[in-house]
Structure formats: structure tokens, C-alpha cells
Coordinates of C-alpha atoms and ligand atoms in Angstrom, one line a residue:
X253 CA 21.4 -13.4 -38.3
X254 CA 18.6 -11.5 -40.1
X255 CA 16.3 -8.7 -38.3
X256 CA 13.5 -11.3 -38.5
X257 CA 15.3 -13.8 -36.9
X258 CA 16.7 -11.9 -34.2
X259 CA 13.2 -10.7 -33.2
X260 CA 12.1 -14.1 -32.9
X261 CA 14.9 -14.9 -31.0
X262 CA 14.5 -12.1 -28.6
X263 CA 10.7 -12.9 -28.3
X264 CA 11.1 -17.0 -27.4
X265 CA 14.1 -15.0 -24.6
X266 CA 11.5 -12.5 -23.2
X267 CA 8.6 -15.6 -23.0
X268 CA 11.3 -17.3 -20.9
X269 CA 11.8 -14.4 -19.0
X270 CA 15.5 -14.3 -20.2
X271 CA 15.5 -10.5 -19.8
X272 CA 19.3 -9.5 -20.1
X273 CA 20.1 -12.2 -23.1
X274 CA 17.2 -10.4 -25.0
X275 CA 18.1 -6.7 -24.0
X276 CA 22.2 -8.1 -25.5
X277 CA 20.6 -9.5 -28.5
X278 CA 18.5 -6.4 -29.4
X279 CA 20.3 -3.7 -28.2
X280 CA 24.0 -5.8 -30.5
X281 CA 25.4 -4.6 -33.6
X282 CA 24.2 -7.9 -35.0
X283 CA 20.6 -5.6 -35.6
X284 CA 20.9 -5.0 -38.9
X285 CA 20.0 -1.2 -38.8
X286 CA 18.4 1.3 -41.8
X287 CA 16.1 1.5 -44.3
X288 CA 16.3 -2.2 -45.7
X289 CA 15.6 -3.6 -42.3
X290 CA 12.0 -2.0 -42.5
X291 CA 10.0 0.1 -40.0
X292 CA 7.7 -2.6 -38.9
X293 CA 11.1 -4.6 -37.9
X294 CA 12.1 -1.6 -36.4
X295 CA 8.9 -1.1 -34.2
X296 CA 9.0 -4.5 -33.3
X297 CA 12.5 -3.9 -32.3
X298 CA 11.5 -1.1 -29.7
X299 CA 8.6 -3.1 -28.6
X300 CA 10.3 -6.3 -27.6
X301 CA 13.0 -3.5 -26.0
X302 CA 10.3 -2.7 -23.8
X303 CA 9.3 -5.7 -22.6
X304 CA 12.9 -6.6 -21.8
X305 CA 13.9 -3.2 -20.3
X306 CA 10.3 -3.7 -18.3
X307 CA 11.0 -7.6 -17.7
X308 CA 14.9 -6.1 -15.9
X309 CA 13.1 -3.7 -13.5
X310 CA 14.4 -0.9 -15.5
X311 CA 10.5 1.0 -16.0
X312 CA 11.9 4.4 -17.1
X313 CA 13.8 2.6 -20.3
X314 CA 10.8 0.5 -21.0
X315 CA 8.5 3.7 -20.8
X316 CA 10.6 5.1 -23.5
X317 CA 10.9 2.5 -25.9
X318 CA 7.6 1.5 -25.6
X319 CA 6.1 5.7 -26.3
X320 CA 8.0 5.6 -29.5
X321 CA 6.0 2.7 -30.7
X322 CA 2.6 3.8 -29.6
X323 CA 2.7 6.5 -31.9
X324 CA 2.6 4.2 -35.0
X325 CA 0.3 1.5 -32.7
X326 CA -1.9 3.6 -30.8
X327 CA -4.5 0.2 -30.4
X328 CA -2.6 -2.5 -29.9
X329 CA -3.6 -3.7 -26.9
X330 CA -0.1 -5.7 -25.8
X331 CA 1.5 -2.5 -26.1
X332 CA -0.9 -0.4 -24.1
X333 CA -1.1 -2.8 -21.3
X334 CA 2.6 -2.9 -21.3
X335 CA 3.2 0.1 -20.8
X336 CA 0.6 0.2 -18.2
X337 CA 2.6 -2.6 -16.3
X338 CA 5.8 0.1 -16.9
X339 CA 4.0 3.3 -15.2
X340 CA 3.1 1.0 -12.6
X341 CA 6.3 -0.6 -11.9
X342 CA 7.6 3.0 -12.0
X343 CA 5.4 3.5 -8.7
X344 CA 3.0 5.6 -11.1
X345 CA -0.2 3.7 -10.8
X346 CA -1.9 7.1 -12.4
X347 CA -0.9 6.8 -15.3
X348 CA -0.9 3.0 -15.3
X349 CA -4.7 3.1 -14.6
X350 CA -5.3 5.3 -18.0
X351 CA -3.3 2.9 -20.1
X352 CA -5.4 -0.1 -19.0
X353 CA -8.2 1.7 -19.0
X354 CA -7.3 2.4 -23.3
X355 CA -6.3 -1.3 -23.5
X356 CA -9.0 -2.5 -22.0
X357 CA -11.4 -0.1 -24.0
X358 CA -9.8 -2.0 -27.3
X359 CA -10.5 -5.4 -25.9
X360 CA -13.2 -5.1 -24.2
X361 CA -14.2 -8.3 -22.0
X362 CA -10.5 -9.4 -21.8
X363 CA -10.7 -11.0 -17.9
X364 CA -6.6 -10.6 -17.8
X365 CA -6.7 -7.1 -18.6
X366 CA -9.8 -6.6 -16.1
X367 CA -7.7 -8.1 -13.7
X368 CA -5.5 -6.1 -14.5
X369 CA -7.1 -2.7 -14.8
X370 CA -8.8 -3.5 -10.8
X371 CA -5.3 -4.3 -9.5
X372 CA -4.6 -0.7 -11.2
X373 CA -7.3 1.2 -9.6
X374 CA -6.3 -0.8 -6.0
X375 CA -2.8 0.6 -6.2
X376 CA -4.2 3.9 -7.1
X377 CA -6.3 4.0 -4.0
X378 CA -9.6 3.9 -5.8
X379 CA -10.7 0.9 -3.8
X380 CA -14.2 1.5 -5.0
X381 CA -13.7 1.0 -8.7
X382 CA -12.2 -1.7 -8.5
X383 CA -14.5 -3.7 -6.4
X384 CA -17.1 -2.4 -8.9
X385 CA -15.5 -3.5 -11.6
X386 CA -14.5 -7.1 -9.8
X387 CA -17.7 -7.8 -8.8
X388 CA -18.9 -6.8 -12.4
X389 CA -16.8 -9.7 -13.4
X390 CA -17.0 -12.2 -11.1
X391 CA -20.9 -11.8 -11.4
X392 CA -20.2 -12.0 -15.3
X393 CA -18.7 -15.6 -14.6
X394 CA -14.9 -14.6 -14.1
X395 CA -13.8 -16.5 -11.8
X396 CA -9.7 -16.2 -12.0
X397 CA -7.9 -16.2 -9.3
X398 CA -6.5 -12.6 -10.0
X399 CA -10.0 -11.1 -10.2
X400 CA -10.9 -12.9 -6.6
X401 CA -8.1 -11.3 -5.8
X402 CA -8.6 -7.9 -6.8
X403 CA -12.3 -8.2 -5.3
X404 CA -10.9 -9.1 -1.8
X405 CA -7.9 -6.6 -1.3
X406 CA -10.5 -3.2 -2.4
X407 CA -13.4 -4.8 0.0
X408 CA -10.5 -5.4 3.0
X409 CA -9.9 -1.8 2.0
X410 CA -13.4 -0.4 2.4
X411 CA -13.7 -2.1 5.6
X412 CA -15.9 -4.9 3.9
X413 CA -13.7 -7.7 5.5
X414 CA -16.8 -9.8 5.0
X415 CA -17.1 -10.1 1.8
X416 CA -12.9 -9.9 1.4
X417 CA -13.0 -13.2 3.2
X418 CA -15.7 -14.6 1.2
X419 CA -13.9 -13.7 -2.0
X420 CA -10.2 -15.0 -0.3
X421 CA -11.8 -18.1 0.5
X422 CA -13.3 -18.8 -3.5
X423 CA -9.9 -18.1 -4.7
X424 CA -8.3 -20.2 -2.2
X425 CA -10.8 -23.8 -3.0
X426 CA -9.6 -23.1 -6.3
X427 CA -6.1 -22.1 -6.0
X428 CA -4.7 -23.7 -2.2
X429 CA -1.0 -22.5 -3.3
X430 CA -1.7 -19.0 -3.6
X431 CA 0.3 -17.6 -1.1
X432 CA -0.9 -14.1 -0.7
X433 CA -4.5 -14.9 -0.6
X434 CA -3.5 -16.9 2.5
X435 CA -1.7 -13.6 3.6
X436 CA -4.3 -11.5 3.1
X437 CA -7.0 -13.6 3.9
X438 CA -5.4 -14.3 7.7
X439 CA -5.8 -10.9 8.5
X440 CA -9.9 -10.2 7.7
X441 CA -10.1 -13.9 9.5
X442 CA -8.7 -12.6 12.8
X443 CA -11.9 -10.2 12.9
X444 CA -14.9 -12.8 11.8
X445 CA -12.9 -16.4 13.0
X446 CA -10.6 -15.0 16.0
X447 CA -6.6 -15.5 16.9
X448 CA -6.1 -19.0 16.2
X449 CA -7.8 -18.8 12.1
X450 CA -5.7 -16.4 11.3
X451 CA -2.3 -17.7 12.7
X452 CA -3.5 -20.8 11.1
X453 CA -3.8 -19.0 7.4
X454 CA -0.4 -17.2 8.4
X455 CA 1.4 -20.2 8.9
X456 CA -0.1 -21.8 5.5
X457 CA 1.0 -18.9 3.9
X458 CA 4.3 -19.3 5.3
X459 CA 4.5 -23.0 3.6
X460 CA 3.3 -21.9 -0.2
X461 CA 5.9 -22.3 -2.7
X462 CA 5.6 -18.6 -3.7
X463 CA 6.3 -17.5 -0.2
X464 CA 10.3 -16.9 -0.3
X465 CA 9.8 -16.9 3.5
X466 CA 8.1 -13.2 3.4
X467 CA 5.8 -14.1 5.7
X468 CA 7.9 -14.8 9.0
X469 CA 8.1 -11.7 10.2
X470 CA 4.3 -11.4 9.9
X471 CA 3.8 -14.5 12.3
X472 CA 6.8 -13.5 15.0
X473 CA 5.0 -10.1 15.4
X474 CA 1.3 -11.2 15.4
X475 CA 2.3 -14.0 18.2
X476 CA 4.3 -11.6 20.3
X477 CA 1.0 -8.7 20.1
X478 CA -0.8 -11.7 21.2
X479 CA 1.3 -12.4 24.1
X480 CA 2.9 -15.9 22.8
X481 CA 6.2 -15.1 23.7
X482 CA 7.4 -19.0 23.5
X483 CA 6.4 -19.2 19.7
X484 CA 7.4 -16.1 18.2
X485 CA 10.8 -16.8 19.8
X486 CA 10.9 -19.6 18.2
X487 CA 9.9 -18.5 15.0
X488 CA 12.7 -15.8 15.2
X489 CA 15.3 -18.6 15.8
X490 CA 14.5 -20.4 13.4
X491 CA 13.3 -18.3 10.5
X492 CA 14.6 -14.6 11.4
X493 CA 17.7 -14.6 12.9
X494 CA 19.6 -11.4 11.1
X495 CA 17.7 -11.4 7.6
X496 CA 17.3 -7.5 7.4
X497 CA 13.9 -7.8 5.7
X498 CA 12.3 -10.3 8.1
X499 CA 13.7 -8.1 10.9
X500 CA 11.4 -5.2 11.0
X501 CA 8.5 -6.1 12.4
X502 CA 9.2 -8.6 15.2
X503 CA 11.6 -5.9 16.2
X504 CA 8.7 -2.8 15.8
X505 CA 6.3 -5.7 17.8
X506 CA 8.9 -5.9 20.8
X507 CA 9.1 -1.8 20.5
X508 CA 5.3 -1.6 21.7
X509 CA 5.6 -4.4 24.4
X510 CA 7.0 -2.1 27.0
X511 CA 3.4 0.3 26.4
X512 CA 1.1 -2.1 25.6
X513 CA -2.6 -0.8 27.5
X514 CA -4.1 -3.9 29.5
X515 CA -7.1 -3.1 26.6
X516 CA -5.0 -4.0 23.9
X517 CA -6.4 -5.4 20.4
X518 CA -4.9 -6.6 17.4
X519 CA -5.9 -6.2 14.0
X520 CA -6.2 -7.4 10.4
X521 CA -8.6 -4.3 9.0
X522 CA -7.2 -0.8 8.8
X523 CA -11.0 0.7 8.4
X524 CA -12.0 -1.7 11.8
X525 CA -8.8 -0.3 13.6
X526 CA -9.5 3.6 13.0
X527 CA -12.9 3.2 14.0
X528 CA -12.2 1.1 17.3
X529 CA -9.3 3.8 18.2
X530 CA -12.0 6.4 17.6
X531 CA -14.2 4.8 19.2
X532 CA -11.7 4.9 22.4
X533 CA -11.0 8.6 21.6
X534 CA -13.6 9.6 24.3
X535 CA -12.2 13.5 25.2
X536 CA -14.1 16.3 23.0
X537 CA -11.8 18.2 20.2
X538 CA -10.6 18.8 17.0
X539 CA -10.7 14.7 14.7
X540 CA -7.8 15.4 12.1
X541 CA -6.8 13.1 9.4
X542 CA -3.2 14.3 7.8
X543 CA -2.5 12.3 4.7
X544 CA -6.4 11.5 2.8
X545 CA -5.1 11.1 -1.1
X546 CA -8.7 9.3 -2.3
X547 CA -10.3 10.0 0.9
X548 CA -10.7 6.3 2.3
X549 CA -9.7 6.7 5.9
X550 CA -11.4 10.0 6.3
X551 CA -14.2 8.3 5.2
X552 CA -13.9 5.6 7.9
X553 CA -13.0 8.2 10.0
X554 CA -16.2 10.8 9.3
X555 CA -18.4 7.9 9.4
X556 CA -17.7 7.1 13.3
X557 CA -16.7 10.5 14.4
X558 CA -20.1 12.2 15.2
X559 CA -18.9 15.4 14.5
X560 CA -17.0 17.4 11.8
X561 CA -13.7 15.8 10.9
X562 CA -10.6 17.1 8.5
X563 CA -8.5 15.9 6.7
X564 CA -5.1 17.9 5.2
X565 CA -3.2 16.7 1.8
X566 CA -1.5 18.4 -1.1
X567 CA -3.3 15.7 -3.0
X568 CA 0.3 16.0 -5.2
X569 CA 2.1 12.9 -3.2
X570 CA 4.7 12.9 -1.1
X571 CA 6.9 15.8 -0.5
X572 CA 10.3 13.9 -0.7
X573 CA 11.4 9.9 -1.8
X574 CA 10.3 7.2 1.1
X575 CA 11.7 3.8 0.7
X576 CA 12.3 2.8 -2.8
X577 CA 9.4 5.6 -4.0
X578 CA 10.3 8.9 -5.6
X579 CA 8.9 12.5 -4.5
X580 CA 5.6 12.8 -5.5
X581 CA 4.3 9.3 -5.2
X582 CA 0.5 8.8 -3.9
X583 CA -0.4 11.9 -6.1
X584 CA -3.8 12.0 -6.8
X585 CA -3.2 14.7 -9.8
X586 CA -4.6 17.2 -7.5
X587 CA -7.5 15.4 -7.9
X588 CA -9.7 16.0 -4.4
X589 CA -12.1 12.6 -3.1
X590 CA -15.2 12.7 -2.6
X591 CA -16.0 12.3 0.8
X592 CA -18.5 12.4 3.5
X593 CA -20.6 15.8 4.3
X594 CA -19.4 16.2 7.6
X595 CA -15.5 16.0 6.3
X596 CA -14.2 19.0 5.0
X597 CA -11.0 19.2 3.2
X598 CA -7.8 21.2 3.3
X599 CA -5.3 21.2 0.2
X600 CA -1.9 22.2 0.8
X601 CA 1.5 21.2 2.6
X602 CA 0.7 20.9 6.6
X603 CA 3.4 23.7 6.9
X604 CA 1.2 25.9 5.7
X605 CA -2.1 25.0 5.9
X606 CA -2.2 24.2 9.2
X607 CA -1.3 27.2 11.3
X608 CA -4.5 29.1 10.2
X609 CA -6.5 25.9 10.3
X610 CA -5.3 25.7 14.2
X611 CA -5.7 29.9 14.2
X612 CA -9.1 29.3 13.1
X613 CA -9.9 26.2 15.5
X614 CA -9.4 26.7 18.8
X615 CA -9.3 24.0 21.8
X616 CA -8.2 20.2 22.0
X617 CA -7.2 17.5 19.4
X618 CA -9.3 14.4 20.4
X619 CA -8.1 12.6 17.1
X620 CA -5.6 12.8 15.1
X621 CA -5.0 9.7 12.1
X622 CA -1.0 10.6 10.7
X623 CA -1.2 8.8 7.3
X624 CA 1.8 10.9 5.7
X625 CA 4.5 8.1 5.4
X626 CA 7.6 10.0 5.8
X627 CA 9.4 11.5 8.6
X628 CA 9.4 15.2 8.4
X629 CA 5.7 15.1 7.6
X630 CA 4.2 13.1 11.1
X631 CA 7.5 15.6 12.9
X632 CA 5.3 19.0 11.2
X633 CA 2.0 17.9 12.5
X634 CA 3.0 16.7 16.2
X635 CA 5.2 19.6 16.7
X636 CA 2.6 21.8 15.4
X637 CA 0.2 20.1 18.0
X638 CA 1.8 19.8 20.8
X639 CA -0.3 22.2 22.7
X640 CA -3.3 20.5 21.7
X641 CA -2.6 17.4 22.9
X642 CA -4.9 16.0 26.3
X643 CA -4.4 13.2 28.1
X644 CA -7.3 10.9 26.6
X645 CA -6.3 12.2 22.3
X646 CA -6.1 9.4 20.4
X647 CA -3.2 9.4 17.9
X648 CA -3.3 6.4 15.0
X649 CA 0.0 6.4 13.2
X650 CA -0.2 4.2 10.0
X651 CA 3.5 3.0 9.0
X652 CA 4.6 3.4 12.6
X653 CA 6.2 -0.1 12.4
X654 CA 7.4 -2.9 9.6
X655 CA 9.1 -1.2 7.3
X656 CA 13.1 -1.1 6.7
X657 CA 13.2 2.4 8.0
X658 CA 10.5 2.2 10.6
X659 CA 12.9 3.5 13.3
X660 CA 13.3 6.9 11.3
X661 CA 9.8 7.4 9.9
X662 CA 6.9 7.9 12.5
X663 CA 8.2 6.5 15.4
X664 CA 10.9 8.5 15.2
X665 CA 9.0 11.4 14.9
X666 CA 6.4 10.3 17.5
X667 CA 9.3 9.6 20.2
X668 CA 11.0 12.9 19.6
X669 CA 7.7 14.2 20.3
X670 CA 7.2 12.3 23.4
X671 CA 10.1 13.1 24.4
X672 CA 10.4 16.8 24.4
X673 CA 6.8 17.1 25.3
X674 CA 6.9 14.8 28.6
X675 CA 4.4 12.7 26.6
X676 CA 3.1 9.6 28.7
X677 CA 1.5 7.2 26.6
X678 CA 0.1 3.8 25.8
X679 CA -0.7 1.8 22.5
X680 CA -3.8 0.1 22.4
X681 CA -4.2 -1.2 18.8
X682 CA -1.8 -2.5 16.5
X683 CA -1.7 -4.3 13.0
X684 CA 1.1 -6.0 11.9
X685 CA -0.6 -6.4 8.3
X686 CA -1.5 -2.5 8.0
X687 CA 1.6 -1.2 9.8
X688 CA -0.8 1.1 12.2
X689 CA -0.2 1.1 15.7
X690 CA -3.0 3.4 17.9
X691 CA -1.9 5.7 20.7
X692 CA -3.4 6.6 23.9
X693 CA -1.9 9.7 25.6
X694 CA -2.3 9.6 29.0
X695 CA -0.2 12.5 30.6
X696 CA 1.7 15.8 28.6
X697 CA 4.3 17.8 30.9
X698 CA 5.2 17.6 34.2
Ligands
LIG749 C1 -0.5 7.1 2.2 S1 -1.3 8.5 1.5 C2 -2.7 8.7 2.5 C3 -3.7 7.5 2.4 C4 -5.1 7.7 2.9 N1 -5.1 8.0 4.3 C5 -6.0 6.5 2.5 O1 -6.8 6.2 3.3 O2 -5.8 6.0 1.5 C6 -0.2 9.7 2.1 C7 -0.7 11.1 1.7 O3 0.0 12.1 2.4 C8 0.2 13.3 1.7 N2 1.3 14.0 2.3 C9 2.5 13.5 2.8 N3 3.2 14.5 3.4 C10 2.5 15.6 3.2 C11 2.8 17.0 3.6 N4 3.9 17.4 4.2 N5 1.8 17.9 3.3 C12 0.7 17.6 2.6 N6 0.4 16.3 2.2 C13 1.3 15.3 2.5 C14 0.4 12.8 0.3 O4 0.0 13.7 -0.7 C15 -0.5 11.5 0.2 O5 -1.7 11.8 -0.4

């Protein structure tokens, strides 16, 4: 085979998504190597490496491949945008946002890199941007599903569930299969349609061909917070059963039953559910936020709070791996938000910015939002604030249950907590969608 016809080869392999037949075929001695094989053969060599390396999940290898090539390409827009897709399957969506942003800049007006570029900003937390720039384009006549996508997952983020269902429901008329618009549309319906609209959109979600049955878990737990014992048993029967990732969170939503307050609410809308546990948070005291990256919650948080609010970060990520994410993930570059004048910010690890923060603020915690993700982060802030804690503070934790590890992340850290501190306690708002359950202490000591 010559060079030329092995890249076209590996090209028609990659189109079909035949990753590890193109990474054999490029990667073989069959490559004829050296000078006589040409550097734009060559270059083309690494670039289709790239795409198969990214195509096989293996980001780092694709990263690499796909450098090397930039450095003769610096515009081509392909390449940029692939390794954009690289950074962000590599859980870096920093990075990934700067080389759409370059592609993009190349082609401008390209609706699958704008699509692309909002989903970029999304994962980066800068939910504003990319409503901005999805609006921009829908307005400009885009009207892909992918861009009604993007537009409704940054407004459900700012707490515009409005305007997320509006957009959920244009991509939907156009595009009834698309499974995670049902998703995601179900949960902003349960605030402006009630109960029954969104298990309705759950279940359709269930049935779309691109579901792989990721959904079930969703419906068990959101029937059992809403008391329908009968039906999410028999959604666990028949669709649960032992699969470890449908698991988690019916079994977080039976964790709660036993505390569930007679004022319990579900919800769809992280932003709705921080200000309704605020809302609740009715003693005077310290309102904390630990764990603000681009400042969203805090925002929701400062804009209900009537009073100062803070909110702690390193703004460099998380201090050790969570789940399948490396140390350092959610790092804003040290980059602080803007945020509201009555928030003020704290930059460091809790360990040690908050003893003179707490040296410095005497009295009670009426709210406290624990947005840190891992274990040994919620463990450092209840510990340090045990003594602060009244009956009447309000504690939101926001991946306390649905994740694989959800028994050793913040409920672990919250019962440990309880229990050494003779914490009696209630929840009185929970999201299956977000992952955030609210707490309600109602007794500390004996
Ligand atoms: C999920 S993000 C917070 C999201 C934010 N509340 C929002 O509304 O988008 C988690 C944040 O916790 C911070 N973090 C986690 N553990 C920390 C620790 N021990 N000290 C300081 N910051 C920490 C990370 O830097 C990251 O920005």
C-alpha cells in the first residue's frame, strides 16, 4: 500500500468510527516512513492519529499528535476544533474553550463550531457566554438542534428555566428523538407544568433510541421523592434491578425517605432550589458558599440572601481526582467571577482560609451551600463549623446523592458530622437532576 492510499484508508475508517482498525493501519510498519513519503503525508499521518487516538477515548495521545501538527497548520480549522474536542474530553474544558474560540475565529459563522464553542463555555461554567452567544445564533436564524441545546442547558443554569423550556421545546417539535432534551427539559417542566409534565417527559426520555436506559434511575428516584412508592418499585424491578449505574440514585432517594420534612419539595432548577432553601434559612448568621469556581450559585445565593454572603475557592479545581476527573478539574485558571456587590470572595484552600475568616466572623452559620464535590473538602468545612451550627442553619449539599460514590463523598461526610455532633436533622429539598439535597438542622448536642 502507498502512504496516500493508507491515509485514505484510515480517513473512510475514522468517518465510520472504526477507531482501532485506523489507529493499526497508521500506527503499522506498512507506513512507508522518511523523506520520500513527504511531510504533508506525514502531517496528515499525525492528524488522522489524532482523530483516532481522540475517536478511542485516549485524549492525552490525541493531544499530542494533534500539537505536532498545529505547528505547521496553525488555521486549519478541523484541526483546531479537534483538538478542542481532545482538551475537552480530557475534562479540560479551559483549554477546549480557547481552541474553539481560534477555530471559530477562522470560520467565522460556522453554526457547528458555534454549537460547539457554547457547549464549550457550558462545561466551563460560563453559563452566560454561552447563552449570549446561542441566542446570537438562534436570533441569526440557527436553528440546530445542538444550538437549542446549548441555549437551554446555560438558561436552566442561570435560573432562566423559562426560557430553557421554551428553547427545550423548539428543539424537541423539531427533533421528538432527542433524548436528552426530553431529560433536560422534564426537569425545568416540573417548576412551570408541575409533577405529572415532567414524569411525562422523563418517561419519553426513557423510550428515545439514544437513551441506553440512562434515564431509569432518574424516574425511580423522582417517583419515590414524590411519594409514589408503587411505581418506582416497579420501575426498579423492571429496569434497575443490580445495574451499578442505574443504582445510585433510587438508592440516595430511599437514603432521604427516613428525614424527609412534612414541607418537602422537589426540584428540576438548581438556582430555584438554593433560593427556596434560603428562603427557609430563617435564623440570622454567617450565608457561606464553599466551592463558587465562576460564581453562579453565589450569585443565586447573594441575590436572595439580604445580606453579605461569601463564598471560598482556590479557583485552581479540585484538590484531589473525583470520579473519573483528575486533581485540578473545575479550575478557573485562578481566574476570580464576577459577582454580586454584596458577595465578597475568599481565594484559598478552606484549610486555610477559613480559620481566620471564622477568627474574623464571629456568631452563627444560617447558610451554608457545600459545592466542593469530594469528600475531604465538605469533611473540612462541617468539622470546621460545627460550633456554628443552630438548629434552624440551612445546609444545601450539591452532589450529596447520584453519583457511583455518593455514599463516600458528602453524605459521608455530612453523616460523620451528624453523627459526632448529635446533629438532628431533616431534608427539605432534593433534585434528582442537580444531585442537591437541602438540610434543615433542627437540634446539635444533647
Ligand atoms: C463544582 S465547583 C463549584 C461550582 C459553583 N458552585 C457553581 O455554581 O458553578 C467546585 C469548586 O470547589 C473548589 N474546591 C473544592 N475543594 C476545595 C478546597 N478544599 N479548597 C478550596 N476550593 C475547593 C474547586 O476549586 C471548584 O471551583
Amino acid at each position: 500500500m502507498t502512504a496516500d492510499s493508507i491515509l485514505v484508508e484510515a480517513r473512510a475508517l475514522i468517518d465510520a468510527r472504526r477507531y482501532r482498525p485506523a489507529l493499526r493501519l497508521l500506527r503499522g510498519d506498512a507506513f512507508p516512513h522518511g523523506l520520500a513519503n513527504g511531510l504533508a503525508n506525514g502531517l496528515e499521518r499525525l492528524h488522522l492519529l489524532g482523530l483516532a487516538h481522540l475517536g478511542h477515548r485516549d485524549a492525552p495521545a490525541a493531544i499530542a499528535c494533534l500539537r505536532r501538527v498545529l505547528a505547521h497548520r496553525p488555521d486549519d480549522p478541523d484541526l483546531l476544533s479537534a483538538l478542542a474536542q481532545a482538551h475537552q474530553a480530557d475534562n479540560a474544558p479551559f483549554p477546549a474553550v480557547r481552541w474553539f474560540e481560534r477555530a471559530a475565529r477562522v470560520t467565522p459563522g460556522d453554526a457547528t463550531l458555534t454549537a460547539s464553542l457554547a457547549g464549550a463555555l457550558r462545561r466551563d461554567a460560563r453559563y452566560g457566554d454561552a447563552l449570549t452567544l446561542a441566542r446570537t445564533a438562534i436570533r441569526g436564524g440557527d436553528t440546530s438542534p445542538d444550538i437549542r441545546y446549548e441555549a437551554a442547558m446555560a438558561a436552566a443554569y442561570l435560573g432562566e428555566d423559562a426560557e430553557s423550556l421554551a428553547h427545550f421545546d423548539a428543539l424537541l417539535a423539531d427533533d421528538p428523538e432527542h433524548a436528552a432534551a426530553w431529560f433536560g427539559s422534564h426537569a425545568q417542566a416540573l417548576h412551570h407544568h408541575g409533577p405529572e409534565e415532567a414524569l411525562r417527559r422523563l418517561r419519553r426520555a426513557t423510550r428515545c433510541g439514544g437513551a441506553n436506559g440512562k434515564y431509569w434511575g432518574y424516574l425511580a428516584a423522582t417517583l419515590r421523592l414524590l411519594g409514589r412508592d408503587a411505581e418506582a418499585e416497579a420501575v426498579e424491578d423492571a429496569e434497575i434491578g443490580d445495574n451499578p449505574k442505574r443504582r445510585p440514585l433510587p438508592d440516595g432517594a430511599k437514603a432521604l425517605l427516613p428525614k424527609l420534612s412534612a414541607d418537602f419539595r422537589l426540584f428540576g432548577n438548581s438556582g430555584r432550589l438554593l433560593r427556596h432553601a434560603l428562603a427557609c434559612a430563617a435564623t440570622s448568621g454567617l450565608v457561606l458558599e464553599f466551592g463558587v469556581r465562576r460564581g453562579t450559585s453565589l450569585n443565586h445565593i447573594a441575590d436572595v440572601a439580604e445580606q453579605e454572603v461569601h463564598g471560598f475557592d482556590s479557583f485552581e479545581g479540585l484538590p484531589e481526582g473525583w470520579v473519573n476527573s483528575p486533581r485540578g478539574v473545575l479550575t478557573t485558571g485562578s481566574q476570580l467571577p464576577p459577582v454580586r456587590d454584596n458577595a465578597r470572595l475568599h481565594v484559598g484552600w478552606f484549610e486555610d482560609s477559613l480559620p481566620p475568616f471564622l477568627a474574623a466572623h464571629p456568631g452563627p452559620v444560617r447558610f451554608v451551600n457545600v459545592d466542593s464535590d469530594i469528600y475531604a473538602s465538605a469533611r473540612t468545612v462541617l468539622t470546621a463549623l460545627a460550633d456554628r451550627v443552630r438548629p434552624g442553619t440551612v445546609i444545601v449539599f450539591d452532589e450529596y446523592i447520584g453519583n457511583r460514590s455518593w455514599r463516600d463523598d458528602e453524605y459521608r461526610a455530612f453523616q460523620e458530622f451528624a453523627a459526632e455532633n448529635a446533629v438532628r436533622y431533616e431534608y427539605f429539598a432534593a433534585s434528582p437532576y442537580t444531585k442537591q439535597v437541602a438540610v434543615r438542622v433542627l437540634g446539635i448536642g444533647t
